[in-house]
mmCIF file of C-alpha atoms and ligand atoms in Angstrom:
data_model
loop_
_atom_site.group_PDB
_atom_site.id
_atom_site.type_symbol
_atom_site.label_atom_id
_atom_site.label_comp_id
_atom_site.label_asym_id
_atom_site.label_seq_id
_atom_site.Cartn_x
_atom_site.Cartn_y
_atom_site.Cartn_z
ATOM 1 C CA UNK C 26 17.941 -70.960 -76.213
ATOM 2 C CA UNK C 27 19.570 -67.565 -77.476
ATOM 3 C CA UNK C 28 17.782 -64.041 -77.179
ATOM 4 C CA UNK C 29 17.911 -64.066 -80.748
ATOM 5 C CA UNK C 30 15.871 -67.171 -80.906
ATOM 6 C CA UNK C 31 13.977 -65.862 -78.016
ATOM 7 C CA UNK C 32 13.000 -62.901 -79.389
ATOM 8 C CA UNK C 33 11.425 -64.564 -82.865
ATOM 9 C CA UNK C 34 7.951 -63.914 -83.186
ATOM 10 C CA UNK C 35 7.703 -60.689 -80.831
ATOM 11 C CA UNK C 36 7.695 -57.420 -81.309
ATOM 12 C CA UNK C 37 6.690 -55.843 -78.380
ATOM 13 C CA UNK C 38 9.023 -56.469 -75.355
ATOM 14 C CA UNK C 39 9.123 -55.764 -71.596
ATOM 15 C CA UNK C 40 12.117 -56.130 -69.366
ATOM 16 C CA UNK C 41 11.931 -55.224 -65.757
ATOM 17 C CA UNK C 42 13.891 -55.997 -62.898
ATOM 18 C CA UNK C 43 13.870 -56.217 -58.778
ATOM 19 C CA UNK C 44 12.868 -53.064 -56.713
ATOM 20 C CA UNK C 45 15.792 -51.428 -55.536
ATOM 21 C CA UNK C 46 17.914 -51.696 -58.874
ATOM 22 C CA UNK C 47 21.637 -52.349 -58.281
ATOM 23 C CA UNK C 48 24.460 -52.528 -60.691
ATOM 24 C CA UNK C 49 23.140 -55.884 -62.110
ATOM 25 C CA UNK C 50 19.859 -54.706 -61.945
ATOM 26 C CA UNK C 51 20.014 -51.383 -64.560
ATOM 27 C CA UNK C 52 23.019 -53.411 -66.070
ATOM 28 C CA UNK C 53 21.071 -56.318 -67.525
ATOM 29 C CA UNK C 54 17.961 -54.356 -68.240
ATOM 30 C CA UNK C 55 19.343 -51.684 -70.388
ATOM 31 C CA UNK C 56 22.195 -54.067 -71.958
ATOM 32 C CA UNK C 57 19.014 -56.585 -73.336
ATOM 33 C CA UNK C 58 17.004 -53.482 -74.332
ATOM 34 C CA UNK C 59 20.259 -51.836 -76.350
ATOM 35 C CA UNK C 60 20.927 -55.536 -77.996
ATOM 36 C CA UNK C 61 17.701 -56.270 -78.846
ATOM 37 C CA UNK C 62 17.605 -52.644 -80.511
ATOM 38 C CA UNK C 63 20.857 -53.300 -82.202
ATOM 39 C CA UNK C 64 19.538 -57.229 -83.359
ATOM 40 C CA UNK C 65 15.871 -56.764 -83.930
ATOM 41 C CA UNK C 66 14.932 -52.860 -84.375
ATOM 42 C CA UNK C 67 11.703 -53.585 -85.308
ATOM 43 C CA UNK C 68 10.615 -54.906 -81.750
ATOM 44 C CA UNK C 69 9.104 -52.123 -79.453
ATOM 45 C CA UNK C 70 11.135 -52.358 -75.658
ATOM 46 C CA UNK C 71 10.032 -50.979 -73.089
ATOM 47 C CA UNK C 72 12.386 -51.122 -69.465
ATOM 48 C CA UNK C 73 10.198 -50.900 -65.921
ATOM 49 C CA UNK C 74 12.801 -49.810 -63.207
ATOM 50 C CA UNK C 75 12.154 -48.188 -59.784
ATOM 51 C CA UNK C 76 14.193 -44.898 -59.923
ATOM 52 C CA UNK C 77 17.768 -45.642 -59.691
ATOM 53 C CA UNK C 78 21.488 -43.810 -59.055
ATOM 54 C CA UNK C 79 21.871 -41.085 -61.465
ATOM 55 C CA UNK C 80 25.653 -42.350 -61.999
ATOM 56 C CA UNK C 81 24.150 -44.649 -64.184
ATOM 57 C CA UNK C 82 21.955 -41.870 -65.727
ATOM 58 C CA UNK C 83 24.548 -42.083 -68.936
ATOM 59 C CA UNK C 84 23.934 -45.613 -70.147
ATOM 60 C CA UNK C 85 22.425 -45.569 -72.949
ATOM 61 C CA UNK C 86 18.342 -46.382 -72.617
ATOM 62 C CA UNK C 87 18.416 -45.339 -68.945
ATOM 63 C CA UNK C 88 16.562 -42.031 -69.830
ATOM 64 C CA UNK C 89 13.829 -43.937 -71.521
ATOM 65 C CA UNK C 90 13.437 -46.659 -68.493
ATOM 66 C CA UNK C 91 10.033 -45.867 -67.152
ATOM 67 C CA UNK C 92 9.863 -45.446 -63.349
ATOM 68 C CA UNK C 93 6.431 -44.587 -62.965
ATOM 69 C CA UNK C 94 5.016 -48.152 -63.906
ATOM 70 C CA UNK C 95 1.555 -46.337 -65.121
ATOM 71 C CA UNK C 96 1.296 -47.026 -68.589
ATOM 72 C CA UNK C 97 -0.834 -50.130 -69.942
ATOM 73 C CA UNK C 98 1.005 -51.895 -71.697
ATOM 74 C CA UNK C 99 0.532 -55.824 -72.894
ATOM 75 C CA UNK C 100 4.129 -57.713 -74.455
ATOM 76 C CA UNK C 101 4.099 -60.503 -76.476
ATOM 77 C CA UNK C 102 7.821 -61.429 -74.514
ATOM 78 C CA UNK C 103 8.452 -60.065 -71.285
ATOM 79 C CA UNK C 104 12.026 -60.406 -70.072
ATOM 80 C CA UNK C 105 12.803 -60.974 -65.768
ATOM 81 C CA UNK C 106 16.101 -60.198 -65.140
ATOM 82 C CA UNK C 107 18.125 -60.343 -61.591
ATOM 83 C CA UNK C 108 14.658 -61.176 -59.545
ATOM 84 C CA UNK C 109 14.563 -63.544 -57.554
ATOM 85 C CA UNK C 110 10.723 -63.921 -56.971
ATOM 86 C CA UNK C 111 7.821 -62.552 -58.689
ATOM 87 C CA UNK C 112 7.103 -59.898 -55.446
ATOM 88 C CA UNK C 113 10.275 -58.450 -55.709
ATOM 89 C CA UNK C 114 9.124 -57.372 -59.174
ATOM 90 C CA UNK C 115 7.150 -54.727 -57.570
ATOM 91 C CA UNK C 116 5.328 -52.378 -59.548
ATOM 92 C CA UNK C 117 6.442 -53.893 -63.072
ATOM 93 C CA UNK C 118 4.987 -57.546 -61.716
ATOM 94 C CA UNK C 119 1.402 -56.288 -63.654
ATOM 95 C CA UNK C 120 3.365 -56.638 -67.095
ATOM 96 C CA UNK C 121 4.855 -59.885 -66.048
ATOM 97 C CA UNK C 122 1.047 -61.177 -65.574
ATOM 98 C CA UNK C 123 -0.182 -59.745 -68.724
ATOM 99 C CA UNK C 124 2.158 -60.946 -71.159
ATOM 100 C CA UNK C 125 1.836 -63.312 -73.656
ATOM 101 C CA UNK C 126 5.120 -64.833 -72.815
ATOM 102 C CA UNK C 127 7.886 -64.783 -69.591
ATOM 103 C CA UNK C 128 11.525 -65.415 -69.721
ATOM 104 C CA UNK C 129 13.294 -65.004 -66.371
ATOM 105 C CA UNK C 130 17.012 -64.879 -66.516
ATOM 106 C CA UNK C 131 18.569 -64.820 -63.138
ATOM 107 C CA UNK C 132 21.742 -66.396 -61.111
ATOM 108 C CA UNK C 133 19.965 -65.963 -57.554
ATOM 109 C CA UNK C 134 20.074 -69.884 -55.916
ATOM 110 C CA UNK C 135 16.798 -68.866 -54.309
ATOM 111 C CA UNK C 136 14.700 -68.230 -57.196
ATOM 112 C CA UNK C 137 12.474 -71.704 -57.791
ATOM 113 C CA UNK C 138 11.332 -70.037 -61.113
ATOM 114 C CA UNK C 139 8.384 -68.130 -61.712
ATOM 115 C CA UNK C 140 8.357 -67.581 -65.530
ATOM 116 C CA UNK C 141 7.094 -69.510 -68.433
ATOM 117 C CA UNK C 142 11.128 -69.958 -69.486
ATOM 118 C CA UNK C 143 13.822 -70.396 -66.670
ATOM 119 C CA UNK C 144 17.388 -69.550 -67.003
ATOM 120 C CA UNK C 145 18.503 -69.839 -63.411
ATOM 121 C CA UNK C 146 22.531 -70.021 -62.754
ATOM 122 C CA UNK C 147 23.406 -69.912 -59.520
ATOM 123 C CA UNK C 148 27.158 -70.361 -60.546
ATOM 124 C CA UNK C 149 26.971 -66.952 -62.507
ATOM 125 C CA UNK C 150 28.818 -64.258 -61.359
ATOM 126 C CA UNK C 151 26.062 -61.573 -62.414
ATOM 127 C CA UNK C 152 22.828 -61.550 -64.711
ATOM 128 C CA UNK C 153 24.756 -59.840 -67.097
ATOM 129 C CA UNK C 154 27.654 -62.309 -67.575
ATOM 130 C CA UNK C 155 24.592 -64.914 -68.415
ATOM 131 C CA UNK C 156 23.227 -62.437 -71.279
ATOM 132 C CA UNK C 157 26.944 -62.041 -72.304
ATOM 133 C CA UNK C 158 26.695 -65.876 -73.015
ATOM 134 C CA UNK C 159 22.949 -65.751 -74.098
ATOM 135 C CA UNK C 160 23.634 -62.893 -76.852
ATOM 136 C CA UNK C 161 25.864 -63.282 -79.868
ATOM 137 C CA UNK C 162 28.809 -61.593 -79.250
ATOM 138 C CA UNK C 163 29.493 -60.624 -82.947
ATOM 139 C CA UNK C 164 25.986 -58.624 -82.896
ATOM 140 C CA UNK C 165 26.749 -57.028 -79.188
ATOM 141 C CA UNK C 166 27.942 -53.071 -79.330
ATOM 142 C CA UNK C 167 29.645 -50.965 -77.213
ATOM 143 C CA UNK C 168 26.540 -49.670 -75.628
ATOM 144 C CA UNK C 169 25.329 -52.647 -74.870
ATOM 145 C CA UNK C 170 28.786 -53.601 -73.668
ATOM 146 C CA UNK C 171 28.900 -51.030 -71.329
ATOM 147 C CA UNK C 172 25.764 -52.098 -69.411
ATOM 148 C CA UNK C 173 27.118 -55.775 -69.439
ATOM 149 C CA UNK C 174 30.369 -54.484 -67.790
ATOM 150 C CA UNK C 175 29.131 -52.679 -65.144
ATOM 151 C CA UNK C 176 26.473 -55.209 -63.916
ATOM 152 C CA UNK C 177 29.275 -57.879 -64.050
ATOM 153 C CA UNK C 178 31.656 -55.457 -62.218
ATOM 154 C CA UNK C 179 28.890 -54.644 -59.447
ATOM 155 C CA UNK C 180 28.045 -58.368 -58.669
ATOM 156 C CA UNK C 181 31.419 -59.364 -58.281
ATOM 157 C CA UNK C 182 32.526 -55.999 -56.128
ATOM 158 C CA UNK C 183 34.866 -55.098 -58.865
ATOM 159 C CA UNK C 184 36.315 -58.803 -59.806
ATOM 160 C CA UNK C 185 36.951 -59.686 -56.352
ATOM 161 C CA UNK C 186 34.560 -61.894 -54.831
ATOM 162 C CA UNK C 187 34.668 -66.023 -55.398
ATOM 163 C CA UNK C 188 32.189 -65.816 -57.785
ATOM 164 C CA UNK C 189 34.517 -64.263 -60.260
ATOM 165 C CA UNK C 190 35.343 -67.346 -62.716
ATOM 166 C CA UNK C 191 37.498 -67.693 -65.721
ATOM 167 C CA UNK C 192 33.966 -67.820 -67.548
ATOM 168 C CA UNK C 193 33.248 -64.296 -65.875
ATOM 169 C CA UNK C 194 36.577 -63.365 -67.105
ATOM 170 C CA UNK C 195 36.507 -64.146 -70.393
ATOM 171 C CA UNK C 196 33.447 -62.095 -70.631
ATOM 172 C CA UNK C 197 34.428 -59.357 -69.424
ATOM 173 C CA UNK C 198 37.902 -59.679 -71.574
ATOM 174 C CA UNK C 199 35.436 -59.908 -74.561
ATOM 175 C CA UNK C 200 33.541 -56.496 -73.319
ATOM 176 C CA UNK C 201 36.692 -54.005 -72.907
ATOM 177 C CA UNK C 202 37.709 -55.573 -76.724
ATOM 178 C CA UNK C 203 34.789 -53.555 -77.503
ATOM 179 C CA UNK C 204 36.745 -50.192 -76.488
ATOM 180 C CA UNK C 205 35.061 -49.492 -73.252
ATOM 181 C CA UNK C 206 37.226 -46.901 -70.655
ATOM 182 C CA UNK C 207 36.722 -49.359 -67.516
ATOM 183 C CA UNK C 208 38.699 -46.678 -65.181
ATOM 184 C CA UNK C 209 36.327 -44.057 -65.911
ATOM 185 C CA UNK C 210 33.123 -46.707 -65.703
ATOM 186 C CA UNK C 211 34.376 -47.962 -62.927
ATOM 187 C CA UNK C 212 35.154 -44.499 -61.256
ATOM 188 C CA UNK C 213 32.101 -43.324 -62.262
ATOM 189 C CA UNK C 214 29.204 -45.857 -61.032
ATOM 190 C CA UNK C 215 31.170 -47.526 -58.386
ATOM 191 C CA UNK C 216 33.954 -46.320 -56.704
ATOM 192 C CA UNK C 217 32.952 -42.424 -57.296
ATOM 193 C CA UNK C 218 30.753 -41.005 -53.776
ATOM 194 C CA UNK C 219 29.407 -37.613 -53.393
ATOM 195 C CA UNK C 220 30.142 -35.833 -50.053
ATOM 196 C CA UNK C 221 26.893 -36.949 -48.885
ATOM 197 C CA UNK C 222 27.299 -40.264 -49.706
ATOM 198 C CA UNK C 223 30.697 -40.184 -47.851
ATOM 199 C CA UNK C 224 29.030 -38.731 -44.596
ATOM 200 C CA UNK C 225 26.532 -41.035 -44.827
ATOM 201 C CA UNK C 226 28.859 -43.720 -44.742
ATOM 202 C CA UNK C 227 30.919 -42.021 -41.793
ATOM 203 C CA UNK C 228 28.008 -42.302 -39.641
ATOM 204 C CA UNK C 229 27.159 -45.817 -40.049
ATOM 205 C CA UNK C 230 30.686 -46.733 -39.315
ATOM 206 C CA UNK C 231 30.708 -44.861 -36.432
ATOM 207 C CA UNK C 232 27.659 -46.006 -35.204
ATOM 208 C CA UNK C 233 28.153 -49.432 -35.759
ATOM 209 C CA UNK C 234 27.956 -52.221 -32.998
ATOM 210 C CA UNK C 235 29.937 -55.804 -33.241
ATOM 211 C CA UNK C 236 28.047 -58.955 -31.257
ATOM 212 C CA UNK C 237 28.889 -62.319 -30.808
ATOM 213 C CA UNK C 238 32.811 -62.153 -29.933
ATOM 214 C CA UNK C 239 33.279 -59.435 -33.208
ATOM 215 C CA UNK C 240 31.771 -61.872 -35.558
ATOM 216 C CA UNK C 241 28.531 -60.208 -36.312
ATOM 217 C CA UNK C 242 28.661 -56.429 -37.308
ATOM 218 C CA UNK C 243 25.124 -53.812 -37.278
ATOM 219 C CA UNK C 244 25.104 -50.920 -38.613
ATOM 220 C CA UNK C 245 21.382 -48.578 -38.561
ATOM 221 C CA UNK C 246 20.353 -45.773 -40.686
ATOM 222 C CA UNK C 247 16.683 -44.396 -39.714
ATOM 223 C CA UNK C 248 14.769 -42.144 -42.412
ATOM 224 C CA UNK C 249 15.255 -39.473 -39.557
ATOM 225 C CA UNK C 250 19.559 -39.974 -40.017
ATOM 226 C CA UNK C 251 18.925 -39.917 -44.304
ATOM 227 C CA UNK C 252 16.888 -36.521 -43.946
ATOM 228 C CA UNK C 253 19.330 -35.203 -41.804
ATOM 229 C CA UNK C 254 22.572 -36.206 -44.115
ATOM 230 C CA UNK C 255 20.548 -35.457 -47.229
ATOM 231 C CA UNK C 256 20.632 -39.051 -48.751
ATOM 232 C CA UNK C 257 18.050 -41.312 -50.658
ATOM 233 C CA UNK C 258 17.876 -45.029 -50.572
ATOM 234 C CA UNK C 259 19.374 -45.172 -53.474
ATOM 235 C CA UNK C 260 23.118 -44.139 -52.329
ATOM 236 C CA UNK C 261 23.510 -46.267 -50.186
ATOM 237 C CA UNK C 262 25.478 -48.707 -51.845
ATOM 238 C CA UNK C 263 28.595 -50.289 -50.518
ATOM 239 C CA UNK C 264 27.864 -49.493 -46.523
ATOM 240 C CA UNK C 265 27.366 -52.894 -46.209
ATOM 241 C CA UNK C 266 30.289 -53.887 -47.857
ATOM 242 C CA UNK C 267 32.633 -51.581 -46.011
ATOM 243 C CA UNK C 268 31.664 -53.371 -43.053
ATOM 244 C CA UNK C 269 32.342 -56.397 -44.417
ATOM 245 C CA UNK C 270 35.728 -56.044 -44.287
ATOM 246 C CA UNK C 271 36.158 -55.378 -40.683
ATOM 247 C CA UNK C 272 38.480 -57.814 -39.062
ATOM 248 C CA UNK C 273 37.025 -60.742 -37.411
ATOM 249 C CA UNK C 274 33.907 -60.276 -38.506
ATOM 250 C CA UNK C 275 31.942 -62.907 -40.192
ATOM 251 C CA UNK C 276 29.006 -61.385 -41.878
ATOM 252 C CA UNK C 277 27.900 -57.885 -41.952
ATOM 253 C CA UNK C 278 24.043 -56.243 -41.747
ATOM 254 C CA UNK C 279 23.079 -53.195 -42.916
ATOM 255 C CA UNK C 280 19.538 -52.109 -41.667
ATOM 256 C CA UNK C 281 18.160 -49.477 -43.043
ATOM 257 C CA UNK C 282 14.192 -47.590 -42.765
ATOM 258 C CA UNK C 283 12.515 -47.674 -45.866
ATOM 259 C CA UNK C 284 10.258 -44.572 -46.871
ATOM 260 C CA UNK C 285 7.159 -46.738 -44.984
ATOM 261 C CA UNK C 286 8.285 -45.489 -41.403
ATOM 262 C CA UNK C 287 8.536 -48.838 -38.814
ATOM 263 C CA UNK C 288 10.254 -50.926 -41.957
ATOM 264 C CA UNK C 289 13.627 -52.190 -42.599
ATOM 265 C CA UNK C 290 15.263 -53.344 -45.623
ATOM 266 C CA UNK C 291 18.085 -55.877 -44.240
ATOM 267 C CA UNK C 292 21.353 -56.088 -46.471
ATOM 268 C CA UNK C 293 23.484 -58.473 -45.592
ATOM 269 C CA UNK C 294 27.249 -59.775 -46.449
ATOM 270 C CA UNK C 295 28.749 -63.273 -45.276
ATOM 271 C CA UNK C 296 32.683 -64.191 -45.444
ATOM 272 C CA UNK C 297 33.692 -67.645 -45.189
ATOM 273 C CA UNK C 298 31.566 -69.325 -42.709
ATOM 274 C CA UNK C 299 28.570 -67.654 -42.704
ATOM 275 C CA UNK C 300 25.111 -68.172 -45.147
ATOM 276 C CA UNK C 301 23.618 -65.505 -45.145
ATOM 277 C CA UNK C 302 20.766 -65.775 -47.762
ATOM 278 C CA UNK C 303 19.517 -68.740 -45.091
ATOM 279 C CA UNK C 304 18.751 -66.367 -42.887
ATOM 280 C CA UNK C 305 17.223 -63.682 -45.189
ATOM 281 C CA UNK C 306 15.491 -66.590 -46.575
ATOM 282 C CA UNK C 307 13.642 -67.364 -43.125
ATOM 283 C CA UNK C 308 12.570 -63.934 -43.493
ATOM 284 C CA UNK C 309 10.748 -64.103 -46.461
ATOM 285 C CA UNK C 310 13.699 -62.262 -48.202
ATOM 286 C CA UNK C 311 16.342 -64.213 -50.377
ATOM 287 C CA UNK C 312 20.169 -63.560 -52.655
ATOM 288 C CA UNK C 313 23.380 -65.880 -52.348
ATOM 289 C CA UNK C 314 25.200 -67.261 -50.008
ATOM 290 C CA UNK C 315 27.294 -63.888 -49.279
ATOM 291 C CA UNK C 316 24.874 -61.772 -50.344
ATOM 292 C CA UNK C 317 21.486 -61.560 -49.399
ATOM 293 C CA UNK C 318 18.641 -59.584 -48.157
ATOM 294 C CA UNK C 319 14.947 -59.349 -46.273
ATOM 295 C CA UNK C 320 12.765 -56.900 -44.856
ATOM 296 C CA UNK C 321 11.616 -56.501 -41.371
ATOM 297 C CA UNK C 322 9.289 -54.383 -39.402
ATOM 298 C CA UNK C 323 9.439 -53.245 -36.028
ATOM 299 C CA UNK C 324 12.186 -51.257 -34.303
ATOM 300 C CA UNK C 325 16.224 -51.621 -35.281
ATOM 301 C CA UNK C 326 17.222 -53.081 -32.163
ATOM 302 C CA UNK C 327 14.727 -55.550 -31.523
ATOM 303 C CA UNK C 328 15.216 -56.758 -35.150
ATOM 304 C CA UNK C 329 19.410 -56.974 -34.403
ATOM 305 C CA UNK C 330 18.348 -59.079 -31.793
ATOM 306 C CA UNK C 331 16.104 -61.575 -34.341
ATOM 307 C CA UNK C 332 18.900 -61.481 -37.045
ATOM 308 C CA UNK C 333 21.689 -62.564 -33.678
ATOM 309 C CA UNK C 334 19.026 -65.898 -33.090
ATOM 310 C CA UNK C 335 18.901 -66.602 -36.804
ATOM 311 C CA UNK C 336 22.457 -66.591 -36.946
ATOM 312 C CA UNK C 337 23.225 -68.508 -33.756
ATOM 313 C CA UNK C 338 23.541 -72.218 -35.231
ATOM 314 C CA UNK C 339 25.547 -71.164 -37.801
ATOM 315 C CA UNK C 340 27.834 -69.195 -35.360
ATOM 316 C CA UNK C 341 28.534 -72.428 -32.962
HETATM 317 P P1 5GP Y 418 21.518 -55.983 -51.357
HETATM 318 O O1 5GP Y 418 22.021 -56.206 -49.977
HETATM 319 O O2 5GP Y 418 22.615 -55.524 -52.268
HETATM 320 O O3 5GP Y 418 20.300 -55.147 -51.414
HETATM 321 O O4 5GP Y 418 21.071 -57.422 -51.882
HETATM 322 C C1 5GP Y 418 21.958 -58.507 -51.874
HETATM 323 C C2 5GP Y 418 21.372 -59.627 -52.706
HETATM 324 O O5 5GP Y 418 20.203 -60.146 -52.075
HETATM 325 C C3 5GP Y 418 20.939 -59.187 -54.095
HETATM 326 O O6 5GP Y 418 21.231 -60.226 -54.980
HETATM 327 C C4 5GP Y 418 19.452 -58.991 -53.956
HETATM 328 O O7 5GP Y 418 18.779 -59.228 -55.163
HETATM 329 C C5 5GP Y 418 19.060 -60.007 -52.897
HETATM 330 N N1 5GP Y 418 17.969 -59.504 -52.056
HETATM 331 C C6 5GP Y 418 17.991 -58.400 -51.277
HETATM 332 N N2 5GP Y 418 16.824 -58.239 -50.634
HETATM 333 C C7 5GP Y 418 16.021 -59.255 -51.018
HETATM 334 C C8 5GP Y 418 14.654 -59.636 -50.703
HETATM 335 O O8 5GP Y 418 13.960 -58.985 -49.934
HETATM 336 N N3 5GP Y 418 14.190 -60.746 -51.320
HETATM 337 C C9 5GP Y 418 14.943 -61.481 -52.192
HETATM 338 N N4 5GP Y 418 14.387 -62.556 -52.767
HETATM 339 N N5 5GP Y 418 16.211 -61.159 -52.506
HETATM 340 C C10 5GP Y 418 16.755 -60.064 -51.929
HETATM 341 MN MN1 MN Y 419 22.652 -59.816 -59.717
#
């Protein structure tokens, strides 16, 4: 099924996606809103987002997302995008209940499907390189474009990891044709840091401890070390990644205090060997295989020391 044939009958629309938006995240969210607006400008939209990056402030719809999640609001459609499971909806999961009708769209391998109508792809790079194939590319404009590019960009860490196809390609071919200025999209939402960002990032790396013969890397970031280098949760994308690509390592974790004090979000990367949403998943948490997280309470080492047992099989 299309989102044009989706979309017939509706014409008030919800779209929200996980807590914590990434790249995919705002990507897919504001690229269906700005299509449907473009296809069907009769239908009302309204985006639910948790507060996100400001580098991503000039997409266009992400002024109108609504962070507070206070409104009451029933849809007669309510789009899922990039969630995995219904908790990770957060806030937004009330208009998911009370709407006449769910679609989730989604390519995580751990979602079982929580929606009235599943579109789960595993094999897809990025949310947004599914709506790519789910919209009609004739109707699709540059702003919508835009949002499609960047989610696609963010998933695959620029067009780099193995889940980068010649299907993700051809998408993403079909998206510049639409004039974007990837350098300066690029520049600005991913590579671009400010100088707290970059500190930020200086102190992980320094702080960071490798276990199990270099194949495991930690890295910890308290609320007490974001106060202090004037960061938010939200820029703290690509630590992980960065340690990632140490040598010899196998899969990196990023653990990081959440604003309840005592709690942990856990990001994690594999490289080849490693599965790391298995061991998010035993967690409660969930992503892909080289991406994945969980959350965990207690205190940062004791919790290193959980993560080194859950990865202990698959280290042998
Ligand atoms: P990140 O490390 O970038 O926060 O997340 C990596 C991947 O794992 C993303 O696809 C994200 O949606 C997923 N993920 C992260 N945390 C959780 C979680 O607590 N539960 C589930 N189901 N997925 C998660
Ligand atoms: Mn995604």
């Amino acid at each position: 099924m299309t989102i044009d044939e989706m979309l017939s009958g509706a014409l008030t629309v919800g779209i929200a996606g996980h807590v914590h938006p990434d790249g995919d995240c705002i990507g897919s969210s504001l690229a269906l809103k700005n299509y449907i607006g473009a296809v069907r400008p009769d239908i009302k939209v309204t985006v639910w987002l948790e507060e996100f990056s400001n580098s991503f402030d000039f997409l266009k719809g992400a002024g109108s997302a609504d962070h507070d999640m206070d409104i009451e609001q029933v849809c007669d459609l309510f789009f899922v995008v990039d969630c995995g499971d219904i908790e990770r909806l957060g806030a937004a999961a009330k208009y998911f209940r009370t709407a006449k009708k769910t679609v989730c769209i989604d390519h995580h391998m751990t979602n079982g499907g929580f929606a009235d109508v599943n579109i789960i792809q595993p094999k897809a790079s990025s949310t947004c390189e599914m709506l790519y194939y789910l919209m009609d590319a004739d109707k699709l404009d540059y702003a919508t474009a835009e949002c499609l590019y960047i989610g696609i960009a963010f998933d695959t860490g620029v067009f780099r990891h193995t889940n980068c196809s010649l299907r993700t390609m051809n998408a993403v071919g079909s998206l510049i044709e639409k004039g974007l200025d990837t350098e300066e999209l690029l520049d600005r939402t991913f590579f671009r840091k400010t100088f707290a960002q970059n500190r930020v990032l200086g102190l992980v790396l320094e702080r960071a401890k490798l276990t199990d013969d270099g194949q495991l890397i930690f890295g910890v970031l308290t609320q007490e070390d974001r106060e202090a280098c004037g960061v938010s949760i939200k820029d703290l994308d690509g630590i992980v990644d960065q340690l990632r690509v140490t040598e010899g390592v196998e899969a990196a974790v990023f653990i990081y205090e959440t604003m309840q004090p005592g709690e942990y979000k856990v990001s994690m990367r594999g490289n080849q060997k490693l599965n790391v949403a298995a061991v998010a998943v035993s967690f409660g948490g969930g992503g892909h295989i080289k991406a994945a997280g969980c959350t965990i309470k207690g205190e940062p080492e004791d919790i290193i020391e959980k993560l080194r047992e859950r990865f202990f099989d698959q280290l042998m």
